Amino acid sequence: MTVLADDVSIDREVARTRAEQAAGPFDAAFARRFEEHFPTLHGLFRTLYGERADGSEALAEVVALAAASWHSRPLELRARDDLRESEPAWFEAPQMLGGVCYVDRYAGGLAGIRAQIPYFQDLGLTYLHLMPLFESPEGNSDGGYAVSSYRRVNPALGTMEELAALAADMRLAGISLVVDFIFNHTSNEHEWARKAVAAEPGYEDFYLIFPDRTMPDAYERTVREIFPDDHPGAFVQLEDGRWIWATFYHFQWDLNYANPAVFRAMAGEMLFLGNQGVEILRMDAVAFIWKRLGTACESLPEAHLLLRAFNAVLRMAAPGLLFKSEAIVHPDEVVQYISPAECQLSYNPLQMALTWEALATRDARLLQKALDERHALPEGTAWVNYVRSHDDIGWTFADEDAAALGIDAYSHRRFLNDFYVGRVPGTFARGVPFQENPKTGDARVTGTTASLAGIEAGDDGGEDRVILAHALALSTGGIPLLYLGDEVAQLNDYSYADDPDTAGDSRWVHRPRRPARAYEQRTDASTPAGRVFSRLTQLIDVRRGTAEFAGNELIPFHTPHASVVGYQRPGRDAAADRVLVLANVADEPVQIDALTLSGLGAEASDLLNGAPRDLREGLTLAAHGFVWLRVTPLP
Ligand code: GLC
């Protein structure tokens, strides 16, 4: 055992020799990528594990895993790697459209998902996130987010071979497979968890286990409670009286990344998944992966180093893969995870939450401010923009942004929670509270898009709001992501409360089974399903054919109206036309006068109906209405 050297060349030779002994001689492609990325990985390991005698060993083992994984990487995946490397901006194209669903709820199993491929193609999906599908505990498994084996598919859904075959079919259909990489924690039934509890040599330090409350009490002075309905604080007690770190449910145990053996083990699982044909790994709960006493144990610098290290491993062994960050935290922290060297993609929880905030308040200023100031991203990265996910809506806007508009963040969040769970008189929303914490007053909101937007309540503006919210997610840039079933206006499913496995978790209200009847109605314009489907699919079609929607660049466009959000999208060619998006969240129409539009050429065209528009006449935005106009900026 040796500590890592300052001089990268010594460790590089050690790593290469050991890896070649274990995995056979490097081929030319791997040797090239090893030379390119080893220094990065080495530097990260030195910072993370430089003090430890086992750091050098672990690094050499990671390289050996990467080499072995590359050697067994199927040829068609290597071909895909080449394609992605030759077109690194592939995910920024306006043709990109994501979908997300639960395998069991949407289609019964992997075979059912495969049968839906023609529908996904019709819809225009190029990316499909299958919610956690790995082996996990019976009953409550946090929807599969408690993983008992990363190498076995939950037998109720199918097998790993079927998953790889599905990935291949999807590839042929132009759809990239996205699965979760749940690397912050495992289930308490994972083999590593059993071995750690039994103190088997090599596994004692895989999790954070303490003999009594001394350390848990010390940590809990500064960490948040994430699932207070399940247990207070961040620790749960083991049967033998000891305490183990469990940020989420009591059966989801946080891994101890201060131990390089944990990094090595998870890198192995990541590479395994990469070789099944997964193209994007959704990096679950990234903010929580490193702990330090006296801190919030969220978004610590080491969390970024770990992501960079995992990324460097991928670049050696599965270079076509991307990471998508799931950081539902303060917007300053969200962007820190987004870079080509870390996560190339990220959920955009701020735009999501502020879309709902604007719809509730009929005031788009906070959303506008976020688009003006917080939308820009580094080259080679993209947002994943969504209207809602499988999770709750948390009001993660920055308090200082609200204050700049004279809004008190604390009472505003309370208002939004009350509004969306139906406690404000006259509200159009039918949401359900999630994890209300009486100690802090904190809470989040659940509900399907249609139920939150007013369709369930029979509000006249409900369908328009569903379309408006999607029109924003489809036009601000990056990859729009649709929660499957929302395109046919699926409503809340309250039956979750009757099932003991789901009753305690109100997120199940917005995870209904595939709404078969609504899908049947999707061509029937006399139904909400039919109307929402035809309007939404039209937007998707228009987006696909609009080059200006490529990439992430967004130029703010301000009007004098607080209820209007505005921006221009230049696409890749800043000198050419732009698309102007104006959206009105108010319940009344708004008149945009000619003066406001006078920086643009008079001739514009409406992308949704192809009609010419004369901007000298001004524009009317309907209640909850919007326009996508091709405009020419005046020099
Ligand atoms: C992520 C998932 C959420 C899950 C949690 C714990 O936030 O989106 O559904 O409960 O991680 O894995």
XYZ file of C-alpha atoms in Angstrom, residues 180 183 224 248 281-289 298-300 303-304 307 323-338 342-343 345-352 383-384 386 389-392 394 396-397:
55
model
C -30.866 6.443 -12.774
C -25.068 6.345 -6.141
C -31.580 19.367 6.933
C -34.028 9.675 2.652
C -27.101 8.399 -16.393
C -29.341 10.457 -14.171
C -27.108 11.197 -11.204
C -29.484 10.898 -8.291
C -29.223 13.125 -5.230
C -25.802 14.535 -6.191
C -25.840 17.174 -3.474
C -25.664 14.646 -0.648
C -22.715 12.453 -1.570
C -24.918 19.248 0.893
C -23.042 20.394 -2.198
C -19.645 20.224 -0.518
C -19.260 16.212 -4.219
C -18.013 17.945 -7.341
C -18.604 13.616 -10.008
C -24.434 12.581 -16.830
C -27.585 14.421 -15.878
C -27.476 16.125 -12.511
C -30.373 15.856 -10.125
C -29.645 18.696 -7.712
C -32.846 20.157 -6.377
C -31.151 22.829 -4.293
C -30.480 26.566 -4.280
C -30.008 27.798 -7.876
C -26.433 28.932 -7.134
C -25.657 25.337 -6.225
C -27.569 23.757 -9.121
C -25.312 25.374 -11.727
C -22.144 24.304 -9.968
C -22.775 20.722 -11.067
C -23.092 21.652 -14.732
C -18.973 17.051 -14.417
C -22.642 16.781 -15.447
C -27.039 17.920 -18.392
C -29.084 19.068 -15.441
C -32.677 19.299 -14.437
C -33.779 22.927 -14.305
C -35.768 22.940 -11.061
C -35.790 26.730 -10.909
C -37.604 27.251 -14.200
C -39.990 24.434 -13.291
C -30.739 22.155 -19.204
C -33.391 19.516 -19.055
C -39.642 19.995 -17.405
C -41.310 15.294 -12.497
C -42.054 12.174 -10.457
C -41.019 14.224 -7.406
C -42.641 17.026 -5.474
C -40.050 22.533 -3.990
C -36.101 26.456 -4.684
C -35.857 30.054 -5.894
